[in-house]
Amino acid sequence: MEVLSKFLVVTLNSITSKCMVLLVIVLVLRALLLPSFPGFDGIEWSNLVHIRTPLLNSDFGIRQDKFLAVPQLVWGLNNQKIAFARACLTARMLNRTLLMPSLSASLFYKELDLLQPISFDKVFQFEKFNALCRGFVQLGRYSDVLNRTQVLEMEKGSGRRWSVERDLSQLKEHSKGSLDDYEVIQIVGKNPFLWHDHWPVKDYAKVFGCLDLTEVIAKEADRVVSRIRAIGKEIIGNTEAAEQENGSFQLLPYVAVHMRIEIDWMIHCKKLERRLNTNQICSGKKEIVERVRNIAGLKSPVVVYLAVADKLLNNSFILEGWGEGFLPLEKKKLGVDGVYDKYPYLIQSAIDYEVCLRADTFVGNSFSTFSSLIVLERTQKMIRMSVSNMSGENVRWPSYAYNIRGTTNGPMRWVTNMSESSLQAISYGTNHLSC
Ligand SMILES: *[C@@H]1O[C@H](CO)[C@@H](O)[C@H](O)[C@H]1NC(C)=O
Ligand SMILES: *[C@@H]1O[C@H](CO)[C@@H](O)[C@H](O)[C@H]1NC(C)=O
Ligand SMILES: *[C@@H]1O[C@H](CO)[C@@H](O)[C@H](O)[C@H]1NC(C)=O
Ligand SMILES: *[C@@H]1O[C@H](CO)[C@@H](O)[C@H](O)[C@H]1NC(C)=O
Ligand SMILES: *[C@@H]1O[C@H](CO)[C@@H](O)[C@H](O)[C@H]1NC(C)=O
Ligand SMILES: *[C@@H]1O[C@H](CO)[C@@H](O)[C@H](O)[C@H]1NC(C)=O
């Protein structure tokens, strides 16, 4: 190292080059000297450094002898993820450990007894969550609670009179004095998803960044992604695209499109368009196909994975009309419908989410919470990779909204604005995208 640096210092004599060399040396030394954590590879390590959470600083922690309990989380995967993050951030505000909540494996939101509770750690890794989020938020198990008789119920109000301010003052009240003495605070009330939002987007992003699927589910997602890339390889064969990727199908790019064209969505979005006086919410199949085909700089032939929520949707219908150079795939055509059928709704959805997250290009609807959360996590990924201009051309992990027309008649480029002060700005749909 010393010989190398002397050589370089002699060769490069401008001050800037010296600084550059020093920087490189520091980076190399850092990479060499950092301890290797089990389960953390180099990329994840740099991620941790970049998001600047006080992750490894256990002094500035969360109390582990006071707990918050919340009702079962319900509705779709994205609603449950948001409710979970909200529960975590509420617990953080109260400086309490969140008792691992129950999620819901099924989507029957009208009949509570059909909601099939499923433990958080059946879907996401519990220990890893705590390791990644250490010092920021903390999850605990019900067996950690010493005295189950010391439970204080905190009733969440609802309706118009339950304002953001009231909600906030309730939380403040419960974080001091005799109320704070209770070992467990139990939130009661109907839909935790409807709690008011007091937290900036970047806090939500931190919580989402600590959620890793359990190994079993992650393996299923790997299987789906490998199938997509393998089919891509078969079809694309020995064309230029494959050669550029050095023949390794692991690297064959794919586009994931979250297609929302089910009938109940169409009814909902038409209403929304009328209410908001816009025509940029609903896109039919034809428009989606056309916009995806017009993505600037997208190399074809290319494989397009269609993430479709509704099983009843006619497969041949969504697979038709993509035209030359675009190979549309859905679960049945990929031969992975068996993988999905083994699991309840929540896990199927989590696998689909992962497949979209890992796609080289993602195209979704900016009024869909599912799409919005994927774009939020992809934006985090770009931030961690220090992409300087996330709206630039040829960046890795680009995302688009097909419901809004961008340049060259393609979909609009889409990144999440991490400076927004509330998740509301991104989770209930928007046509103001930051790109
Ligand atoms: C939680 O309480 C502990 C102990 O009182 C304190 O050291 C820590 O800073 C608090 N954490 C937060 C996030 O308020
Ligand atoms: C739990 O708390 C209650 C109320 O403070 C108390 O009466 C009881 O003895 C406690 N039980 C244990 C096992 O500490
Ligand atoms: C292809 O790329 C991989 C990973 O970058 C590398 O390990 C492998 O040697 C390359 N193969 C060829 C034939 O260049
Ligand atoms: C599915 O769509 C195709 C083409 O649009 C049509 O020919 C076929 O009858 C449809 N099948 C069902 C079950 O609706
Ligand atoms: C980022 O890239 C886009 C598209 O190429 C360009 O329009 C924009 O000016 C760039 N922004 C910055 C800050 O360089
Ligand atoms: C991001 O959000 C912040 C806070 O709402 C706002 O000031 C800023 O203009 C937004 N940036 C973009 C690029 O929209």
Coordinates of C-alpha atoms in Angstrom, one line a residue, residues 35 78 245 250 281 285 366 407:
P35 CA -15.4 -6.5 10.3
N78 CA -49.0 -2.7 1.4
E245 CA -24.6 -9.6 -20.4
Q250 CA -28.5 -14.2 -13.8
I281 CA -55.2 7.6 -13.1
K285 CA -54.2 -2.4 -21.1
S366 CA -48.7 6.2 -9.2
T407 CA -41.2 11.9 -22.8

